[in-house]
Amino acid sequence: MTRRFLYCTLAALCLYSIFPCRILAVETSAASAILMDADSGRVLYEHNADRKMLIASTTKILTALVAIEEGDLHDSVKVSREAAYTEGSAMYLTEGETLTLETLLYGVLLCSGNDAAVAVAQHVGGSVKGFVALMNEKARELGMEHSSFANPNGLDDEQHYSTARDMAKLARAALENETLMRIASTRSVTIGGRTMTNHNKLLHYVDGCLGLKTGYTKAAGRTLVSCAEKNGQRLIAVTLQDGNDWADHQALYEYGFSAYPARTCAVRGQALTQAPVSGGVSPTVPLIAGAGFCYPAAETERLTTRICLDEPLRAPVSAGKTVGAAVFCLNGTEIGRVPLVAGRTVMPKVSSALAGLKLELKDEWPAVRRDQGTK
């Protein structure tokens, strides 16, 4: 029976951060909170992160994501009476006016316009109910297992709730949507005859803040989902029912970037190690990382790399061929892997018999030429 043979060698390479870091204690005033590394999904801090809670206008992150994926930014949207007279925060739409979907999304994410959210929902989903169905479908797709949405704006409803962990998952998806992040990171804009200013003060308070969304209702309290970037590392912070959210998010980022900096395990295109090659003109071949890999880790944590070949390498080996994987572990537990490719071609050795044959032919060649010349 043919079995895939795993040829694993322990690289015994512990990848430590170049810069020393101190792990500082952190706490918030939030009833529920989480700090997550955006790229790896690693949770760096959490407090009641799975408690189902009202989320107010942070709902509008999902509203914007669904609208961008399902709609056309250049569409013209006519404002209905229902949208114009929606209660709560507004971009002050008037019944019958026409705006582009993009303008309305600025109203959703900057002004936190409940009226804009309803107008967007009616246009993209055909009705608010139809759009809410799309929201819940997207939430399930993102793995938001403890969330339910009843409207596009976050107004209080028994069937409208989420968790800090689920909202962090939503933020990870939002970060991958360039249009949404372009709008959410805008501090102020004049579009469609309106000047709108972003409610998110972290854009001013935190260097590298990328946006996302504020929220408030009397029942939900202050809610905030944000993300920030430093040295190529992106973190997501979520606080629910937090009266001191601006300061808490700043503290969370200071803690996360200091205590859990992203440490580089592999750089795409660079050699990680050498592997032996049997029967080749060269005894080894460099193994090149087919992708990059970074992971947030504390100074006291141990990152190791294990090189696993699909099988022992025998010549010929072609440059660029995938021959195995580099497996990365944190304190002995796998956290990721990248493919390894051969860094150069290794040809097989020429046998002694064949070498002798070549020499014999070479020695005979002049005689053949002389014979042909006498004819």
CSV table of C-alpha atoms in Angstrom, one decimal, residues 21-333:
chain,number,residue,atom,x,y,z
A,21,CYS,CA,8.7,43.8,25.3
A,22,ARG,CA,6.9,44.0,28.6
A,23,ILE,CA,3.6,42.4,29.2
A,24,LEU,CA,1.4,44.9,30.9
A,25,ALA,CA,-1.9,44.2,32.6
A,26,VAL,CA,-4.9,45.7,30.9
A,27,GLU,CA,-8.5,46.1,31.9
A,28,THR,CA,-11.5,48.2,30.6
A,29,SER,CA,-14.7,49.7,31.8
A,30,ALA,CA,-16.6,47.6,29.3
A,31,ALA,CA,-19.2,45.0,30.2
A,32,SER,CA,-17.8,43.0,27.3
A,33,ALA,CA,-14.6,43.5,25.4
A,34,ILE,CA,-12.0,41.8,23.1
A,35,LEU,CA,-8.7,42.6,21.5
A,36,MET,CA,-7.8,40.5,18.4
A,37,ASP,CA,-5.0,40.3,16.0
A,38,ALA,CA,-6.6,40.9,12.6
A,39,ASP,CA,-4.5,38.7,10.4
A,40,SER,CA,-4.1,35.6,12.6
A,41,GLY,CA,-7.3,35.9,14.6
A,42,ARG,CA,-5.5,35.4,17.8
A,43,VAL,CA,-7.3,36.9,20.8
A,44,LEU,CA,-4.9,38.9,22.9
A,45,TYR,CA,-7.4,40.0,25.6
A,46,GLU,CA,-11.0,39.3,26.3
A,47,HIS,CA,-13.7,39.9,29.0
A,48,ASN,CA,-17.1,38.4,28.6
A,49,ALA,CA,-16.5,38.2,24.9
A,50,ASP,CA,-19.3,35.8,24.2
A,51,ARG,CA,-22.0,37.6,26.2
A,52,LYS,CA,-25.0,38.4,23.9
A,53,MET,CA,-25.5,42.2,24.0
A,54,LEU,CA,-27.1,45.1,22.3
A,55,ILE,CA,-24.6,46.6,19.8
A,56,ALA,CA,-26.4,49.9,18.7
A,57,SER,CA,-24.9,51.5,15.5
A,58,THR,CA,-21.9,49.2,15.3
A,59,THR,CA,-24.5,47.2,13.4
A,60,LYS,CA,-23.8,49.5,10.5
A,61,ILE,CA,-20.5,47.8,9.7
A,62,LEU,CA,-22.5,44.8,8.6
A,63,THR,CA,-25.0,47.1,6.8
A,64,ALA,CA,-22.2,48.7,4.8
A,65,LEU,CA,-20.4,45.4,4.0
A,66,VAL,CA,-23.6,43.8,2.7
A,67,ALA,CA,-24.5,46.9,0.7
A,68,ILE,CA,-21.1,47.1,-0.9
A,69,GLU,CA,-21.0,43.4,-1.8
A,70,GLU,CA,-24.6,43.3,-3.1
A,71,GLY,CA,-25.1,46.8,-4.6
A,72,ASP,CA,-23.5,49.3,-7.0
A,73,LEU,CA,-22.0,52.4,-5.5
A,74,HIS,CA,-23.1,54.4,-8.5
A,75,ASP,CA,-26.7,53.5,-8.2
A,76,SER,CA,-29.2,56.3,-7.7
A,77,VAL,CA,-31.3,55.9,-4.6
A,78,LYS,CA,-34.6,57.7,-4.1
A,79,VAL,CA,-35.3,58.3,-0.4
A,80,SER,CA,-38.6,56.9,0.8
A,81,ARG,CA,-40.8,58.5,3.5
A,82,GLU,CA,-40.0,55.6,5.8
A,83,ALA,CA,-36.3,56.3,5.5
A,84,ALA,CA,-36.6,60.1,5.9
A,85,TYR,CA,-38.6,59.8,9.1
A,86,THR,CA,-36.5,57.1,10.8
A,87,GLU,CA,-35.8,57.9,14.4
A,88,GLY,CA,-32.4,58.5,16.0
A,89,SER,CA,-29.1,59.7,14.5
A,90,ALA,CA,-29.4,60.9,10.9
A,91,MET,CA,-27.7,62.4,7.9
A,92,TYR,CA,-31.0,64.4,7.5
A,93,LEU,CA,-32.4,62.9,4.4
A,94,THR,CA,-35.6,64.4,2.9
A,95,GLU,CA,-38.4,62.3,1.3
A,96,GLY,CA,-38.0,62.1,-2.5
A,97,GLU,CA,-34.4,63.3,-2.8
A,98,THR,CA,-32.0,61.2,-4.8
A,99,LEU,CA,-28.5,60.3,-3.8
A,100,THR,CA,-25.9,57.7,-4.9
A,101,LEU,CA,-25.5,54.6,-2.9
A,102,GLU,CA,-21.9,55.7,-2.1
A,103,THR,CA,-23.1,59.0,-0.7
A,104,LEU,CA,-25.6,57.1,1.6
A,105,LEU,CA,-22.8,54.8,2.8
A,106,TYR,CA,-20.8,57.9,3.9
A,107,GLY,CA,-23.9,58.8,5.8
A,108,VAL,CA,-24.1,55.4,7.3
A,109,LEU,CA,-20.5,55.2,8.5
A,110,LEU,CA,-19.6,58.8,9.2
A,111,CYS,CA,-22.9,60.3,10.4
A,112,SER,CA,-24.3,57.0,11.7
A,113,GLY,CA,-27.4,57.9,9.9
A,114,ASN,CA,-30.3,55.6,10.7
A,115,ASP,CA,-32.2,57.2,7.8
A,116,ALA,CA,-29.4,56.4,5.4
A,117,ALA,CA,-29.2,52.8,6.7
A,118,VAL,CA,-32.9,52.3,5.9
A,119,ALA,CA,-32.6,53.9,2.5
A,120,VAL,CA,-29.6,51.6,1.7
A,121,ALA,CA,-31.5,48.6,2.9
A,122,GLN,CA,-34.6,49.3,0.9
A,123,HIS,CA,-32.6,49.9,-2.3
A,124,VAL,CA,-30.2,46.9,-2.0
A,125,GLY,CA,-32.6,44.4,-0.4
A,126,GLY,CA,-35.8,45.5,-2.0
A,127,SER,CA,-37.2,46.1,1.5
A,128,VAL,CA,-35.8,46.4,5.0
A,129,LYS,CA,-36.9,42.8,5.7
A,130,GLY,CA,-35.2,41.5,2.6
A,131,PHE,CA,-32.0,43.3,3.5
A,132,VAL,CA,-32.0,42.1,7.0
A,133,ALA,CA,-32.2,38.5,5.6
A,134,LEU,CA,-29.0,39.3,3.7
A,135,MET,CA,-27.4,40.6,6.9
A,136,ASN,CA,-28.2,37.4,8.8
A,137,GLU,CA,-27.0,35.3,5.9
A,138,LYS,CA,-23.7,37.2,5.8
A,139,ALA,CA,-23.3,36.9,9.6
A,140,ARG,CA,-23.6,33.1,9.3
A,141,GLU,CA,-21.1,33.1,6.5
A,142,LEU,CA,-18.6,34.9,8.8
A,143,GLY,CA,-19.1,32.5,11.6
A,144,MET,CA,-21.0,35.0,13.8
A,145,GLU,CA,-22.7,32.2,15.7
A,146,HIS,CA,-24.1,34.2,18.5
A,147,SER,CA,-25.6,37.1,16.6
A,148,SER,CA,-29.0,38.1,15.3
A,149,PHE,CA,-30.0,41.2,13.3
A,150,ALA,CA,-33.4,42.7,13.1
A,151,ASN,CA,-32.7,46.0,11.4
A,152,PRO,CA,-29.9,47.8,9.4
A,153,ASN,CA,-29.3,50.6,11.9
A,154,GLY,CA,-28.9,49.0,15.4
A,155,LEU,CA,-32.1,50.4,17.0
A,156,ASP,CA,-32.9,48.3,20.1
A,157,ASP,CA,-34.8,45.1,19.5
A,158,GLU,CA,-35.0,41.8,21.3
A,159,GLN,CA,-33.9,39.9,18.2
A,160,HIS,CA,-31.0,42.3,17.5
A,161,TYR,CA,-27.8,41.4,19.3
A,162,SER,CA,-24.2,40.2,19.0
A,163,THR,CA,-21.1,39.6,21.0
A,164,ALA,CA,-17.7,41.2,21.2
A,165,ARG,CA,-16.1,38.1,19.6
A,166,ASP,CA,-18.6,38.1,16.7
A,167,MET,CA,-18.1,41.8,16.1
A,168,ALA,CA,-14.4,41.2,15.9
A,169,LYS,CA,-15.0,38.6,13.3
A,170,LEU,CA,-17.1,41.1,11.4
A,171,ALA,CA,-14.3,43.7,11.7
A,172,ARG,CA,-11.8,41.2,10.2
A,173,ALA,CA,-14.1,40.9,7.1
A,174,ALA,CA,-14.5,44.6,6.9
A,175,LEU,CA,-10.8,45.2,6.9
A,176,GLU,CA,-10.6,43.1,3.7
A,177,ASN,CA,-13.1,45.3,1.9
A,178,GLU,CA,-11.2,48.3,0.5
A,179,THR,CA,-14.3,50.3,-0.2
A,180,LEU,CA,-15.7,50.0,3.2
A,181,MET,CA,-12.3,50.9,4.9
A,182,ARG,CA,-11.9,53.8,2.5
A,183,ILE,CA,-15.2,55.3,3.7
A,184,ALA,CA,-14.8,54.3,7.4
A,185,SER,CA,-11.3,55.9,7.6
A,186,THR,CA,-12.5,59.2,6.2
A,187,ARG,CA,-12.4,62.0,8.8
A,188,SER,CA,-14.6,64.4,6.8
A,189,VAL,CA,-16.0,64.6,3.3
A,190,THR,CA,-18.2,66.8,1.2
A,191,ILE,CA,-20.2,64.6,-1.2
A,192,GLY,CA,-23.6,65.0,-2.8
A,193,GLY,CA,-23.9,68.5,-1.5
A,194,ARG,CA,-23.4,67.4,2.1
A,195,THR,CA,-20.4,67.8,4.4
A,196,MET,CA,-20.1,64.9,6.8
A,197,THR,CA,-17.7,64.4,9.8
A,198,ASN,CA,-16.8,61.0,11.2
A,199,HIS,CA,-18.0,60.4,14.7
A,200,ASN,CA,-15.0,58.1,15.4
A,201,LYS,CA,-12.6,60.2,17.5
A,202,LEU,CA,-10.0,57.5,17.5
A,203,LEU,CA,-9.1,58.6,14.0
A,204,HIS,CA,-7.6,61.6,15.8
A,205,TYR,CA,-6.6,60.0,19.1
A,206,VAL,CA,-4.7,56.9,17.9
A,207,ASP,CA,-1.9,57.0,15.4
A,208,GLY,CA,-2.6,54.3,12.7
A,209,CYS,CA,-6.3,54.1,13.4
A,210,LEU,CA,-8.0,52.6,10.4
A,211,GLY,CA,-11.6,53.3,11.4
A,212,LEU,CA,-14.6,51.5,12.0
A,213,LYS,CA,-17.8,52.4,13.9
A,214,THR,CA,-19.3,53.9,17.0
A,215,GLY,CA,-22.7,53.3,18.5
A,216,TYR,CA,-25.0,54.4,21.3
A,217,THR,CA,-28.5,53.8,22.5
A,218,LYS,CA,-29.7,54.3,26.1
A,219,ALA,CA,-30.2,50.5,26.5
A,220,ALA,CA,-27.0,49.5,24.7
A,221,GLY,CA,-24.8,52.2,26.2
A,222,ARG,CA,-21.7,53.2,24.3
A,223,THR,CA,-20.4,50.6,21.8
A,224,LEU,CA,-17.3,50.8,19.7
A,225,VAL,CA,-15.5,48.7,17.1
A,226,SER,CA,-12.2,49.9,15.9
A,227,CYS,CA,-8.9,48.8,14.3
A,228,ALA,CA,-5.4,50.2,14.3
A,229,GLU,CA,-2.1,49.4,12.5
A,230,LYS,CA,1.5,49.6,13.7
A,231,ASN,CA,4.6,48.2,12.1
A,232,GLY,CA,2.5,46.2,9.7
A,233,GLN,CA,0.4,44.6,12.4
A,234,ARG,CA,-3.3,45.2,12.6
A,235,LEU,CA,-5.3,44.9,15.8
A,236,ILE,CA,-9.1,45.0,16.3
A,237,ALA,CA,-10.7,46.2,19.6
A,238,VAL,CA,-14.4,45.9,20.5
A,239,THR,CA,-16.0,47.2,23.6
A,240,LEU,CA,-19.7,47.0,24.5
A,241,GLN,CA,-21.5,49.0,27.1
A,242,ASP,CA,-18.4,51.0,27.9
A,243,GLY,CA,-18.6,54.6,29.2
A,244,ASN,CA,-14.9,55.1,28.8
A,245,ASP,CA,-14.4,53.6,25.4
A,246,TRP,CA,-12.1,56.2,23.8
A,247,ALA,CA,-9.5,55.7,26.6
A,248,ASP,CA,-10.1,51.9,26.8
A,249,HIS,CA,-9.4,51.4,23.1
A,250,GLN,CA,-6.2,53.4,23.4
A,251,ALA,CA,-5.1,51.3,26.3
A,252,LEU,CA,-5.9,48.1,24.5
A,253,TYR,CA,-3.8,49.1,21.5
A,254,GLU,CA,-0.9,50.2,23.7
A,255,TYR,CA,-1.1,46.8,25.4
A,256,GLY,CA,-1.5,44.7,22.3
A,257,PHE,CA,1.3,46.3,20.2
A,258,SER,CA,3.7,46.2,23.2
A,259,ALA,CA,3.0,42.8,24.7
A,260,TYR,CA,2.2,40.8,21.4
A,261,PRO,CA,4.2,42.3,18.5
A,262,ALA,CA,4.0,40.4,15.2
A,263,ARG,CA,7.0,38.2,14.9
A,264,THR,CA,8.1,37.1,11.4
A,265,CYS,CA,8.4,33.4,10.9
A,266,ALA,CA,8.8,33.4,7.1
A,267,VAL,CA,9.3,35.9,4.3
A,268,ARG,CA,7.9,34.9,0.9
A,269,GLY,CA,10.8,34.2,-1.5
A,270,GLN,CA,13.5,33.8,1.1
A,271,ALA,CA,15.2,30.6,2.1
A,272,LEU,CA,14.3,29.0,5.4
A,273,THR,CA,16.8,26.1,5.4
A,274,GLN,CA,18.7,23.6,3.2
A,275,ALA,CA,17.5,20.1,2.6
A,276,PRO,CA,19.7,17.1,1.6
A,277,VAL,CA,19.4,15.7,-1.9
A,278,SER,CA,20.5,12.2,-2.7
A,279,GLY,CA,22.1,11.3,-6.1
A,280,GLY,CA,22.5,15.0,-7.1
A,281,VAL,CA,25.4,17.0,-8.3
A,282,SER,CA,24.8,19.2,-5.3
A,283,PRO,CA,24.2,17.5,-1.9
A,284,THR,CA,21.6,20.1,-0.7
A,285,VAL,CA,19.0,22.4,-2.1
A,286,PRO,CA,17.7,25.6,-0.5
A,287,LEU,CA,14.0,25.5,0.6
A,288,ILE,CA,12.2,28.7,-0.2
A,289,ALA,CA,9.1,30.0,1.6
A,290,GLY,CA,6.1,30.0,-0.8
A,291,ALA,CA,4.3,32.6,1.4
A,292,GLY,CA,5.0,34.9,4.3
A,293,PHE,CA,3.9,34.2,7.8
A,294,CYS,CA,3.8,36.4,10.9
A,295,TYR,CA,2.2,35.8,14.3
A,296,PRO,CA,1.7,37.9,17.4
A,297,ALA,CA,3.6,36.5,20.4
A,298,ALA,CA,4.9,37.6,23.7
A,299,GLU,CA,8.6,37.7,24.6
A,300,THR,CA,8.1,34.7,26.9
A,301,GLU,CA,6.4,32.5,24.3
A,302,ARG,CA,8.4,30.2,22.1
A,303,LEU,CA,8.0,30.1,18.3
A,304,THR,CA,9.5,27.1,16.5
A,305,THR,CA,9.7,26.0,12.9
A,306,ARG,CA,9.5,22.4,11.8
A,307,ILE,CA,10.5,21.5,8.2
A,308,CYS,CA,8.3,18.7,6.8
A,309,LEU,CA,9.2,17.2,3.4
A,310,ASP,CA,6.7,15.2,1.4
A,311,GLU,CA,9.4,12.6,0.8
A,312,PRO,CA,13.2,12.4,0.8
A,313,LEU,CA,14.6,14.5,-2.0
A,314,ARG,CA,16.3,12.6,-4.9
A,315,ALA,CA,17.8,14.2,-8.0
A,316,PRO,CA,16.6,15.5,-10.3
A,317,VAL,CA,14.9,18.3,-8.3
A,318,SER,CA,13.3,21.1,-10.3
A,319,ALA,CA,13.5,24.7,-9.1
A,320,GLY,CA,10.1,26.0,-8.0
A,321,LYS,CA,8.7,22.5,-7.2
A,322,THR,CA,6.7,22.3,-4.0
A,323,VAL,CA,8.5,19.7,-1.9
A,324,GLY,CA,6.9,20.2,1.6
A,325,ALA,CA,5.9,22.7,4.2
A,326,ALA,CA,7.3,24.8,7.0
A,327,VAL,CA,5.1,24.2,10.1
A,328,PHE,CA,5.1,26.9,12.8
A,329,CYS,CA,4.3,26.2,16.4
A,330,LEU,CA,3.7,28.4,19.4
A,331,ASN,CA,4.7,26.6,22.6
A,332,GLY,CA,4.4,23.3,20.7
A,333,THR,CA,1.0,23.9,19.2
